[in-house]
Amino acid sequence: MPSTTRATHLTRRGLLAAGGALGLGAALVACGGEKKKDGAATASASAKSGPWEFKDDRGLTVKAKSTPKRIVAFTGTAAALHDFGVEVVGVFGPTYVEDPKTKARKPDVQAGDLDINKVAVIGNVWGEFKIEEYLKLNPEVLITDMWEKNDLWYVPAEQKDKILKIAPSVALWASDLSMPAVLQRHADLAASLGADVQTAKIKADKARFEAAAERVRKAAKGKKDIKVLIGSGSPDLFYVSTPVRPTDTLFFKELGVNLVVPAKLDQGGWFEGLSWENVDKYKADVIMLDNRTGTLQPEQLKAKPTWGALPAVKAGQVIPRVTEPVYSYAKCAPLLEDLAKALENAKKVS
């Protein structure tokens, strides 16, 4: 998990703190009878024969002679595709956390249900993208998120031109659209890659998601006075996120949740950074705390006296926020259920 203090474009920093041209001329590698042990997507293998194309959220129509089977994706995107029935051969982005003593690996929160031992990890932290390892995978398409227009998430800017010459890329919005729209786009992509997105399991997951959304709507209507703050902790600052740009908070807002709106946003329009001395600037009854690896979690925040003095913290009304959701119905439904439960049980403390 990259640090919030990295010296890159401010909006990138904001994305982690607060919650290009496509080389269509690149030759695609023909992988006809790919073996399962290489991680080729079972769904893709059953896709229609003939040309493949998909219009991504940059407005670019990505084309190939056949449906891509050897897919490399940002970890969270790969996890979403997995839930929709498409497997990948490689990932980049926060995938595993390593025990400093035993060196044993466990999945990062963004890996979802991916089997991290069966995919090639060509980058696990910000700025890490092993091009030589990427080439060895014979990728047919690279898929990632997009938080700013044409900015490919976890594809290092200094390596971008080289990377995009190897295989075509697909980018899907992870901001500025409400969660249901983003979920649909991931389903559309999975379907184009050969997945059956109308299975009984996926239909049930979608029904659960929709029921959870209604539960949040009902809870928010009954608790209009409950203020919810979206926050992220770092050693030096506490970041209060705007609800305007992230897909999850946009949806929460649509559902009627009373979200704290910070007054002084960063240049990218993502968050306001508060010193720990001023962490009580905004009144809140519930705090949704960034759960990503690399951000301070409740146990670590006990070392911050001003954190412990916040009314929501003293009342035990702090819940995790999945700042970078895995965009499948299976993973997003529980996020709404947890928020609904928090609202239903919340007491006015601010």
PDB file of C-alpha atoms in Angstrom, residues 75 89-93 95-96 105 116 119-124 128 130 133:
ATOM      1  CA  THR A  75      -5.901  -6.036  -8.146  1.00  0.00           C
ATOM      2  CA  VAL A  89      -3.181 -14.229 -15.251  1.00  0.00           C
ATOM      3  CA  GLY A  90      -1.554 -11.300 -13.470  1.00  0.00           C
ATOM      4  CA  VAL A  91      -2.268  -8.374 -11.153  1.00  0.00           C
ATOM      5  CA  PHE A  92      -0.673  -5.132 -10.028  1.00  0.00           C
ATOM      6  CA  GLY A  93      -1.570  -3.041  -7.007  1.00  0.00           C
ATOM      7  CA  THR A  95      -2.440  -7.744  -3.464  1.00  0.00           C
ATOM      8  CA  TYR A  96      -0.835  -9.189  -0.358  1.00  0.00           C
ATOM      9  CA  ARG A 105       1.507 -13.682   2.732  1.00  0.00           C
ATOM     10  CA  ILE A 116      -3.126 -14.658  -4.592  1.00  0.00           C
ATOM     11  CA  VAL A 119      -1.884 -15.101 -10.123  1.00  0.00           C
ATOM     12  CA  ALA A 120       1.405 -13.447 -11.015  1.00  0.00           C
ATOM     13  CA  VAL A 121       1.909 -10.313  -8.924  1.00  0.00           C
ATOM     14  CA  ILE A 122       3.895  -7.860 -11.034  1.00  0.00           C
ATOM     15  CA  GLY A 123       3.535  -5.007  -8.556  1.00  0.00           C
ATOM     16  CA  ASN A 124       2.312  -4.877  -4.964  1.00  0.00           C
ATOM     17  CA  GLU A 128       5.939  -0.939  -8.757  1.00  0.00           C
ATOM     18  CA  LYS A 130       7.653  -5.091 -13.336  1.00  0.00           C
ATOM     19  CA  GLU A 133       7.379  -9.941 -15.678  1.00  0.00           C
TER      20      GLU A 133
END
